[in-house]
Coordinates of C-alpha atoms in Angstrom, one line a residue:
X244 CA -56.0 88.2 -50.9
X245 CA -55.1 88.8 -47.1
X246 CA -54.3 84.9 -47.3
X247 CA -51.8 85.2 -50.3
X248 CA -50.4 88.1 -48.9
X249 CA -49.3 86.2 -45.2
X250 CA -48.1 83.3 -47.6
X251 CA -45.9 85.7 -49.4
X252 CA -44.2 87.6 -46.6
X253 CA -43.4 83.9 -44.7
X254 CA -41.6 82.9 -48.1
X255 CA -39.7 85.9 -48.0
X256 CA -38.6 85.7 -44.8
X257 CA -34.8 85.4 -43.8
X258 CA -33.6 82.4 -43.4
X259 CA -30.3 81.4 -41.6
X260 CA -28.3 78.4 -40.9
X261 CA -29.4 78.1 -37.0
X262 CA -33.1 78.2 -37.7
X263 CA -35.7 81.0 -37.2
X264 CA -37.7 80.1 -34.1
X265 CA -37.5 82.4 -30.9
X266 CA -36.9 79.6 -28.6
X267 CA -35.5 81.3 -25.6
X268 CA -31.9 79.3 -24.5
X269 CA -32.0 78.1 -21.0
X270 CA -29.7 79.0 -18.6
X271 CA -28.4 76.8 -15.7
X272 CA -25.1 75.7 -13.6
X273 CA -23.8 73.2 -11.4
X274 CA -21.4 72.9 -8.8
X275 CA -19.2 69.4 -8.5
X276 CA -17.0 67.8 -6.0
X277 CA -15.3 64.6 -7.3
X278 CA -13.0 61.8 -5.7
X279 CA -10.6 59.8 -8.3
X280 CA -8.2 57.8 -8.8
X281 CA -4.5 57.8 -10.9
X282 CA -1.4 56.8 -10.9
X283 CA 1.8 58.9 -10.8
X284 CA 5.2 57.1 -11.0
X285 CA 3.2 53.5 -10.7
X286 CA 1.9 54.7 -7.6
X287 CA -1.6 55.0 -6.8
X288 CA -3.0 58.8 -6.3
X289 CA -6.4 59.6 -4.6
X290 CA -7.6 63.2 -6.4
X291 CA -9.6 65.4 -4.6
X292 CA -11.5 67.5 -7.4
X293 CA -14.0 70.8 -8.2
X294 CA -15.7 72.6 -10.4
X295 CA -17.9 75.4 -11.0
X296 CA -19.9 75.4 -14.4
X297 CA -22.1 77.8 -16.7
X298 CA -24.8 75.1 -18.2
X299 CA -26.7 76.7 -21.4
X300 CA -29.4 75.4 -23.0
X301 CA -28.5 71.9 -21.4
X302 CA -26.0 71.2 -23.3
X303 CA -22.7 72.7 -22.7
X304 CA -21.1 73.3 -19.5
X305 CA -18.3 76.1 -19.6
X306 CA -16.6 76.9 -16.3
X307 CA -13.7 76.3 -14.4
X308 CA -12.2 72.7 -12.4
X309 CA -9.0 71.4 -10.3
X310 CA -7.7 68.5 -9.1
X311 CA -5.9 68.4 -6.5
X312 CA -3.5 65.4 -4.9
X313 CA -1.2 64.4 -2.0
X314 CA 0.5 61.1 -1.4
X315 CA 3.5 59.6 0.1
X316 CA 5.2 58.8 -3.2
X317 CA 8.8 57.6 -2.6
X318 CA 10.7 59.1 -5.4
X319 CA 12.6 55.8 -6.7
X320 CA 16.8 56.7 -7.7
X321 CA 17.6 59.2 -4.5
X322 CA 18.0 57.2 -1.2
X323 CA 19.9 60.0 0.9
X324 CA 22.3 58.6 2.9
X325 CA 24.6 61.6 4.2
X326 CA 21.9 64.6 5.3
X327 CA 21.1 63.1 9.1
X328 CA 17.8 61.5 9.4
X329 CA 16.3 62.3 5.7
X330 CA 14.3 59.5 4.3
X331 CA 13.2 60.2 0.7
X332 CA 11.0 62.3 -1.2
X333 CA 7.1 62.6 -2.3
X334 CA 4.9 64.5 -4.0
X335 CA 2.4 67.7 -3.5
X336 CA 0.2 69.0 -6.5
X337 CA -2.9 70.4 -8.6
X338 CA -3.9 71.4 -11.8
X339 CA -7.1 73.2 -12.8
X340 CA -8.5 75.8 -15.8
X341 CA -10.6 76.0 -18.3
X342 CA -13.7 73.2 -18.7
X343 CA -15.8 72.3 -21.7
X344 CA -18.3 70.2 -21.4
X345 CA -20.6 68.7 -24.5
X346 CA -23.5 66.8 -22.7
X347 CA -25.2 64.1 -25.4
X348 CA -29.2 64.0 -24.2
X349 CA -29.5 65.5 -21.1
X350 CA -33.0 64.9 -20.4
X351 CA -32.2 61.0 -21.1
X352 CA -32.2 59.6 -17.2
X353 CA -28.9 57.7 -18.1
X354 CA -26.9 60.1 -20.8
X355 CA -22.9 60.7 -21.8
X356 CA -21.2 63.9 -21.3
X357 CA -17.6 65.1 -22.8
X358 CA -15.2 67.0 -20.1
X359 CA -12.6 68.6 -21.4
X360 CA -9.7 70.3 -19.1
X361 CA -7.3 73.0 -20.2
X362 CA -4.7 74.4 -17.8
X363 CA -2.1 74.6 -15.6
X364 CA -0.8 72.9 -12.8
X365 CA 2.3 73.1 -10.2
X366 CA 3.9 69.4 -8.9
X367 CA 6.3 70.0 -5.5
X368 CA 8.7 67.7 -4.8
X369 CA 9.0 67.6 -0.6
X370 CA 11.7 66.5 1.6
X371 CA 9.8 63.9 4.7
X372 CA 12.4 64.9 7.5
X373 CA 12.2 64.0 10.8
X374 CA 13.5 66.3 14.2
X375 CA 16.5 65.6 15.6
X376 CA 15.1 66.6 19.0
X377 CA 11.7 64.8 18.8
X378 CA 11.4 61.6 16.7
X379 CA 7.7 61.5 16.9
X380 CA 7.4 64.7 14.6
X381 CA 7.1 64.7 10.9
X382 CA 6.9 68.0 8.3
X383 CA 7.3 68.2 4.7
X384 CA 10.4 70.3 3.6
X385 CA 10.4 71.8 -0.3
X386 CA 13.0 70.3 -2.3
X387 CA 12.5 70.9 -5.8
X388 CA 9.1 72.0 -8.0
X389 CA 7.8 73.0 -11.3
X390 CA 4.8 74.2 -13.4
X391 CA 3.6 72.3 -16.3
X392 CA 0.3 73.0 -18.8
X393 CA -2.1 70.3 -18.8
X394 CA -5.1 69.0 -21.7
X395 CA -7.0 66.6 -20.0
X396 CA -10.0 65.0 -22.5
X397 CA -12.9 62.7 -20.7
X398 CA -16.3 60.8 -21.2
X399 CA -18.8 60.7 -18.4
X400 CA -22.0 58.6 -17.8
X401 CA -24.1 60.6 -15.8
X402 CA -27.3 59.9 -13.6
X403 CA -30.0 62.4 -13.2
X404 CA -30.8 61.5 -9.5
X405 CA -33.0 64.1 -9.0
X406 CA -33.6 67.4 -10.4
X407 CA -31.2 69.3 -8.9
X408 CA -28.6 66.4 -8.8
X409 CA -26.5 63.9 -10.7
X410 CA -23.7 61.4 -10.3
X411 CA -21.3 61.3 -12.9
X412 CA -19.0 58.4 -13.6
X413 CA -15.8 59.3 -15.8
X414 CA -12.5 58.7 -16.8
X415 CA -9.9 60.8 -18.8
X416 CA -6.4 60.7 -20.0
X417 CA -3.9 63.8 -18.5
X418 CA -1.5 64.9 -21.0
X419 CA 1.1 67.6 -19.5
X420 CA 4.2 69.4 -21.1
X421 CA 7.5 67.3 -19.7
X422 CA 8.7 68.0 -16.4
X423 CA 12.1 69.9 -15.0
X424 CA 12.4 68.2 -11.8
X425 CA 15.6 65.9 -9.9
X426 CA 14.6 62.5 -9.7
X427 CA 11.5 63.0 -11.3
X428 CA 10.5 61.4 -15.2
X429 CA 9.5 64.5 -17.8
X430 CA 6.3 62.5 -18.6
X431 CA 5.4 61.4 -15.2
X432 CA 1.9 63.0 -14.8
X433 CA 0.9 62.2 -18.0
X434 CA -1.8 59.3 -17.3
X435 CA -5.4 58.1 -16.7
X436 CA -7.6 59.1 -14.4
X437 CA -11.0 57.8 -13.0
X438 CA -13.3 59.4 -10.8
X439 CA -17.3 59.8 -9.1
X440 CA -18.6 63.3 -9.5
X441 CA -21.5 64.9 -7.4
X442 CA -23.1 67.5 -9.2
X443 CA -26.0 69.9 -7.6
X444 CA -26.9 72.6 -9.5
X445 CA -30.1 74.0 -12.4
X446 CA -30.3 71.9 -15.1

């Protein structure tokens, strides 16, 4: 009777669409510095990168990442020829916000993970001037800048090195909102990306 009676209280029991085992959800984070590689205006970029990521249960990373950049990008259609010893223009920026990140069998030594950026970003367009009274000094003058939202989708393969550490290798397509800027294309930062990704953290 004592048997029947355990059967009958299991069968009863409620059921739900996300199972009924107590299976505690781990909880983990990482910390990543990347280096990539774009292109802005046909140009090569080097991006310096970050992020700072919730991990739980594995598989999904939520936290936030930047990328930041800095290159002497001659800005093709302005060639100044009447303001003294002005040269041309180039290009200062970042973007960062919100990351999602699906990971696809983490335990796997060799697995595939899903980045996805939302944000914000702010692009400067700077004036390379040189002093009138000493031609071996250089400074970047503002000229013109603007702010522009930014959904940038990625795969990564990533390497579990050690515990505490993996290498990710990734590349992603940056889609922005069009750009108010002189001399500068509405779509020029949309584009793809590729970059290494050092991650130490709990997973």
């Amino acid at each position: 009777m004592n048997f029947s009676f355990g059967q009958e209280r299991t069968s009863n029991e409620l059921q739900t669409l996300f199972g009924n085992n107590d299976k505690k959800i781990d909880h983990g984070g990482y910390f990543g510095l990347s280096v990539g590689y774009t292109q802005i205006d046909g140009q090569d970029v080097l991006t310096l990168g970050g992020r700072a990521t919730w991990l739980i249960d594995h598989h999904v990373a939520i936290g936030l990442a930047g990328n930041a950049f800095m290159n002497s990008i001659f800005i093709d259609g302005y060639w100044p020829t009447d303001q003294g010893f002005n040269d041309g223009y180039y290009l200062v920026g970042g973007y960062g916000g919100l990351l999602v990140e699906p990971i696809i069998a983490p335990n796997f030594p060799i697995h595939v993970s899903f980045p996805i950026l939302i944000g914000g970003g702010g692009l400067a367009l700077n004036e390379y001037t040189w002093h009138d009274y000493d031609w071996e000094y250089d400074y970047y003058e503002p000229f013109d800048w603007d702010s522009f939202f930014v959904f940038e989708p990625g795969v990564e393969i990533e390497l579990n090195v050690v515990k505490f550490f993996r290498v990710g290798f990734g590349a992603s397509y940056r889609i922005t909102s069009n750009m108010h800027m002189a001399y500068v294309p509405k779509d020029m930062m949309n584009g793809f990306s590729a970059a290494v990704t050092l991650k130490f953290g709990k997973f």
